[in-house]
mmCIF file of C-alpha atoms in Angstrom:
data_model
loop_
_atom_site.group_PDB
_atom_site.id
_atom_site.type_symbol
_atom_site.label_atom_id
_atom_site.label_comp_id
_atom_site.label_asym_id
_atom_site.label_seq_id
_atom_site.Cartn_x
_atom_site.Cartn_y
_atom_site.Cartn_z
ATOM 1 C CA MET Z 1 -12.448 -33.261 4.655
ATOM 2 C CA ASP Z 2 -12.711 -30.296 2.295
ATOM 3 C CA ALA Z 3 -12.368 -26.731 3.592
ATOM 4 C CA GLY Z 4 -16.122 -26.030 3.601
ATOM 5 C CA ALA Z 5 -16.905 -29.161 5.613
ATOM 6 C CA ALA Z 6 -13.991 -28.469 7.962
ATOM 7 C CA LEU Z 7 -15.193 -24.914 8.623
ATOM 8 C CA ARG Z 8 -18.751 -26.146 9.325
ATOM 9 C CA ALA Z 9 -17.357 -28.752 11.743
ATOM 10 C CA TYR Z 10 -15.234 -26.028 13.362
ATOM 11 C CA VAL Z 11 -18.304 -23.824 13.929
ATOM 12 C CA ASP Z 12 -20.177 -26.732 15.555
ATOM 13 C CA LEU Z 13 -17.207 -27.614 17.760
ATOM 14 C CA LEU Z 14 -16.613 -24.002 18.764
ATOM 15 C CA LEU Z 15 -20.249 -23.459 19.727
ATOM 16 C CA ARG Z 16 -20.274 -26.672 21.831
ATOM 17 C CA TRP Z 17 -17.079 -25.724 23.680
ATOM 18 C CA ASN Z 18 -18.116 -22.090 24.017
ATOM 19 C CA ALA Z 19 -21.298 -23.155 25.855
ATOM 20 C CA ARG Z 20 -19.089 -24.690 28.582
ATOM 21 C CA ILE Z 21 -16.058 -22.395 28.667
ATOM 22 C CA ASN Z 22 -15.754 -18.818 27.464
ATOM 23 C CA LEU Z 23 -13.704 -18.911 24.252
ATOM 24 C CA THR Z 24 -15.308 -16.006 22.381
ATOM 25 C CA ALA Z 25 -18.218 -13.590 22.691
ATOM 26 C CA ALA Z 26 -19.632 -15.083 19.474
ATOM 27 C CA ARG Z 27 -22.527 -17.297 20.658
ATOM 28 C CA THR Z 28 -24.317 -18.079 17.393
ATOM 29 C CA ALA Z 29 -23.318 -19.670 14.109
ATOM 30 C CA ASP Z 30 -23.919 -16.339 12.336
ATOM 31 C CA ALA Z 31 -21.624 -14.489 14.756
ATOM 32 C CA VAL Z 32 -18.907 -17.139 14.341
ATOM 33 C CA ALA Z 33 -19.325 -16.903 10.552
ATOM 34 C CA LEU Z 34 -18.362 -13.207 10.701
ATOM 35 C CA HIS Z 35 -15.150 -14.124 12.551
ATOM 36 C CA ILE Z 36 -14.459 -16.791 9.933
ATOM 37 C CA ASP Z 37 -14.999 -14.255 7.132
ATOM 38 C CA ASP Z 38 -12.579 -11.894 8.895
ATOM 39 C CA SER Z 39 -10.031 -14.714 9.189
ATOM 40 C CA ARG Z 40 -10.426 -15.672 5.535
ATOM 41 C CA ALA Z 41 -9.622 -12.072 4.608
ATOM 42 C CA ALA Z 42 -6.291 -12.491 6.411
ATOM 43 C CA ALA Z 43 -5.717 -15.879 4.747
ATOM 44 C CA ALA Z 44 -6.018 -14.221 1.331
ATOM 45 C CA HIS Z 45 -2.848 -12.231 2.121
ATOM 46 C CA VAL Z 46 -0.654 -15.160 3.135
ATOM 47 C CA PRO Z 47 1.868 -15.121 0.286
ATOM 48 C CA ALA Z 48 2.112 -18.005 -2.154
ATOM 49 C CA GLY Z 49 5.128 -20.039 -1.148
ATOM 50 C CA ALA Z 50 4.846 -19.202 2.556
ATOM 51 C CA ARG Z 51 5.824 -22.306 4.527
ATOM 52 C CA ARG Z 52 5.370 -21.289 8.167
ATOM 53 C CA LEU Z 53 2.931 -18.973 9.913
ATOM 54 C CA VAL Z 54 2.494 -18.037 13.573
ATOM 55 C CA ASP Z 55 -0.827 -16.779 14.943
ATOM 56 C CA VAL Z 56 -0.300 -15.043 18.276
ATOM 57 C CA GLY Z 57 -3.106 -14.989 20.822
ATOM 58 C CA SER Z 58 -5.140 -17.494 18.823
ATOM 59 C CA GLY Z 59 -7.979 -17.670 21.342
ATOM 60 C CA ALA Z 60 -10.797 -19.595 19.670
ATOM 61 C CA GLY Z 61 -8.755 -19.993 16.465
ATOM 62 C CA PHE Z 62 -9.205 -16.676 14.686
ATOM 63 C CA PRO Z 63 -7.479 -16.247 12.310
ATOM 64 C CA GLY Z 64 -4.881 -19.050 12.572
ATOM 65 C CA LEU Z 65 -7.106 -22.119 12.700
ATOM 66 C CA VAL Z 66 -9.138 -20.822 9.759
ATOM 67 C CA ILE Z 67 -5.912 -20.166 7.840
ATOM 68 C CA ALA Z 68 -4.786 -23.744 8.587
ATOM 69 C CA VAL Z 69 -8.058 -25.026 7.095
ATOM 70 C CA VAL Z 70 -7.962 -22.936 3.915
ATOM 71 C CA ARG Z 71 -4.171 -23.104 3.417
ATOM 72 C CA PRO Z 72 -3.141 -26.729 4.082
ATOM 73 C CA ASP Z 73 0.212 -25.964 2.402
ATOM 74 C CA VAL Z 74 1.242 -23.712 5.333
ATOM 75 C CA ALA Z 75 2.442 -25.029 8.716
ATOM 76 C CA VAL Z 76 0.503 -22.976 11.296
ATOM 77 C CA THR Z 77 1.621 -22.497 14.900
ATOM 78 C CA LEU Z 78 -1.172 -21.263 17.175
ATOM 79 C CA LEU Z 79 0.294 -19.481 20.217
ATOM 80 C CA GLU Z 80 -2.253 -19.265 23.033
ATOM 81 C CA PRO Z 81 -1.099 -18.882 26.646
ATOM 82 C CA VAL Z 82 -4.545 -19.537 28.188
ATOM 83 C CA HIS Z 83 -4.617 -23.295 28.759
ATOM 84 C CA LYS Z 84 -8.370 -23.811 28.279
ATOM 85 C CA LYS Z 85 -8.176 -22.052 24.910
ATOM 86 C CA ARG Z 86 -5.088 -24.032 23.924
ATOM 87 C CA ALA Z 87 -6.971 -27.217 24.881
ATOM 88 C CA PHE Z 88 -9.803 -26.196 22.553
ATOM 89 C CA LEU Z 89 -7.355 -25.488 19.731
ATOM 90 C CA ALA Z 90 -5.692 -28.898 20.200
ATOM 91 C CA ALA Z 91 -9.108 -30.600 20.144
ATOM 92 C CA ALA Z 92 -10.108 -28.699 16.997
ATOM 93 C CA ILE Z 93 -6.841 -29.604 15.261
ATOM 94 C CA ARG Z 94 -7.401 -33.260 16.131
ATOM 95 C CA GLU Z 95 -11.108 -33.364 15.190
ATOM 96 C CA LEU Z 96 -10.601 -31.489 11.923
ATOM 97 C CA GLY Z 97 -7.574 -33.613 11.004
ATOM 98 C CA LEU Z 98 -5.289 -30.606 10.502
ATOM 99 C CA ALA Z 99 -1.836 -32.109 10.059
ATOM 100 C CA ASN Z 100 -0.472 -28.626 9.281
ATOM 101 C CA ALA Z 101 -1.377 -27.022 12.635
ATOM 102 C CA ARG Z 102 -0.134 -27.180 16.217
ATOM 103 C CA ALA Z 103 -1.287 -25.387 19.351
ATOM 104 C CA VAL Z 104 1.319 -24.139 21.809
ATOM 105 C CA ALA Z 105 0.518 -22.819 25.311
ATOM 106 C CA GLN Z 106 3.028 -20.000 25.254
ATOM 107 C CA ARG Z 107 3.270 -16.222 25.274
ATOM 108 C CA LEU Z 108 4.958 -14.508 22.339
ATOM 109 C CA GLU Z 109 7.896 -13.254 24.408
ATOM 110 C CA ASP Z 110 8.605 -16.840 25.576
ATOM 111 C CA HIS Z 111 8.449 -18.317 22.082
ATOM 112 C CA PRO Z 112 11.959 -19.144 20.833
ATOM 113 C CA ASP Z 113 11.218 -19.620 17.102
ATOM 114 C CA ARG Z 114 12.232 -16.605 15.003
ATOM 115 C CA ASP Z 115 11.983 -17.999 11.482
ATOM 116 C CA TYR Z 116 8.372 -17.621 10.333
ATOM 117 C CA ASP Z 117 7.359 -16.511 6.869
ATOM 118 C CA VAL Z 118 4.209 -14.850 8.227
ATOM 119 C CA ALA Z 119 3.064 -13.586 11.621
ATOM 120 C CA VAL Z 120 -0.556 -12.639 12.293
ATOM 121 C CA SER Z 121 -2.614 -11.665 15.307
ATOM 122 C CA ARG Z 122 -6.208 -10.530 15.635
ATOM 123 C CA ALA Z 123 -7.465 -8.206 18.372
ATOM 124 C CA THR Z 124 -4.502 -8.874 20.671
ATOM 125 C CA TRP Z 125 -2.701 -5.524 20.318
ATOM 126 C CA ALA Z 126 -3.268 -2.328 18.399
ATOM 127 C CA ALA Z 127 -1.983 -2.767 14.833
ATOM 128 C CA ASN Z 128 1.159 -0.631 15.275
ATOM 129 C CA GLU Z 129 2.060 -2.416 18.531
ATOM 130 C CA TRP Z 130 1.509 -5.824 16.893
ATOM 131 C CA ILE Z 131 3.772 -4.916 13.955
ATOM 132 C CA ARG Z 132 6.541 -3.865 16.356
ATOM 133 C CA ARG Z 133 6.244 -7.060 18.409
ATOM 134 C CA ALA Z 134 5.942 -9.408 15.426
ATOM 135 C CA ARG Z 135 8.890 -8.296 13.291
ATOM 136 C CA PRO Z 136 11.581 -10.199 15.251
ATOM 137 C CA TYR Z 137 9.696 -13.480 14.673
ATOM 138 C CA VAL Z 138 9.565 -13.145 10.887
ATOM 139 C CA ARG Z 139 12.506 -13.972 8.662
ATOM 140 C CA PRO Z 140 13.727 -11.341 6.180
ATOM 141 C CA GLY Z 141 11.518 -11.517 3.100
ATOM 142 C CA GLY Z 142 8.472 -12.536 5.155
ATOM 143 C CA VAL Z 143 5.471 -10.446 6.161
ATOM 144 C CA VAL Z 144 3.568 -9.334 9.220
ATOM 145 C CA LEU Z 145 -0.197 -9.257 8.734
ATOM 146 C CA ALA Z 146 -1.964 -6.730 10.943
ATOM 147 C CA MET Z 147 -5.742 -6.651 11.146
ATOM 148 C CA GLU Z 148 -7.000 -3.100 11.389
ATOM 149 C CA GLY Z 149 -10.402 -2.050 12.711
ATOM 150 C CA ARG Z 150 -11.856 1.449 12.773
ATOM 151 C CA GLU Z 151 -8.622 3.120 13.824
ATOM 152 C CA ARG Z 152 -6.222 3.623 10.941
ATOM 153 C CA ILE Z 153 -2.486 3.814 11.596
ATOM 154 C CA ALA Z 154 0.293 5.419 9.605
ATOM 155 C CA LEU Z 155 1.705 2.682 7.407
ATOM 156 C CA PRO Z 156 5.311 1.599 7.925
ATOM 157 C CA ALA Z 157 7.613 1.904 4.906
ATOM 158 C CA GLY Z 158 6.673 -0.580 2.192
ATOM 159 C CA ALA Z 159 3.411 -1.659 3.864
ATOM 160 C CA ARG Z 160 0.129 -1.937 1.982
ATOM 161 C CA ARG Z 161 -3.426 -1.522 3.308
ATOM 162 C CA HIS Z 162 -6.103 -3.821 1.860
ATOM 163 C CA PRO Z 163 -9.608 -2.663 2.871
ATOM 164 C CA TYR Z 164 -12.521 -5.087 3.087
ATOM 165 C CA ARG Z 165 -15.906 -5.319 4.763
ATOM 166 C CA VAL Z 166 -17.204 -7.897 7.242
ATOM 167 C CA GLY Z 167 -20.892 -7.571 7.971
ATOM 168 C CA GLU Z 168 -21.411 -3.859 8.561
ATOM 169 C CA ARG Z 169 -17.802 -3.181 9.576
ATOM 170 C CA ASP Z 170 -15.013 -1.677 7.515
ATOM 171 C CA ARG Z 171 -11.719 -3.435 8.172
ATOM 172 C CA ALA Z 172 -8.292 -3.670 6.557
ATOM 173 C CA ILE Z 173 -5.390 -6.079 6.387
ATOM 174 C CA LEU Z 174 -1.993 -4.421 6.573
ATOM 175 C CA VAL Z 175 0.710 -6.362 4.780
ATOM 176 C CA VAL Z 176 4.057 -5.305 6.217
ATOM 177 C CA PRO Z 177 7.201 -6.707 4.558
ATOM 178 C CA VAL Z 178 10.094 -7.579 6.838
ATOM 179 C CA GLY Z 179 13.571 -6.654 5.690
ATOM 180 C CA PRO Z 180 17.020 -7.446 7.059
ATOM 181 C CA GLY Z 181 17.254 -7.088 10.824
ATOM 182 C CA GLY Z 182 13.482 -7.290 11.234
ATOM 183 C CA SER Z 183 12.745 -3.842 9.847
ATOM 184 C CA ALA Z 184 9.853 -3.024 7.547
ATOM 185 C CA GLY Z 185 10.506 -2.132 3.961
ATOM 186 C CA ASP Z 186 14.282 -2.547 4.014
#
C-alpha cells in the first residue's frame, strides 16, 4: 500500500475507533488531516540515514504512526502507556501492514532502550521539558525533534527552529542535535 492509501486507511480506522473510545479530540476527517499535516512536518526533519525513532506518548499515532507510513526506512517505536491507545496503535500497524513500527505500552521513564537516532513527542510536554527528557534516549549524533506551538522557547546550543503553518496555526519543529553524554550541541 502506498503512503497516500495508507494515510487514507489510517484516517478511516482512527475515526471508527475514536467513535467508540476517546483517542483524540479530532472527530472529522478534516480535523485528523490537520494532525497528519503536523506529523508530516515532523517527518520532514527525520535525518536521512536515521535507522530508529521513538515517539513518546503516541496517543492516536501523531506523529509516530504517520512517520512510519511516510518513512518505511525507519524503525519506529510508539511508546503509549494507555492500553486502549496502545491497542489502537497495534491494530493500525497490523491493518496498514507497517513492518517498520511497533507499539509498546510503556512510559518513557520505564523504557530501557537508549540508542535511538531520533526522539519525537507531540503535545506531551512543553518543548523545553521534552528536550530535557528525550536526550538520554538518543545516541550521540542523533536528534531530538520538539514540536513547538505558540510559545517559543530559547533554543539549546546547536538547535534549529523550522517554522511552518498548519491550518491557521503557526508552528515550528525544533531540531536539537545530541552530543556526547546526551547534551545538545556538543
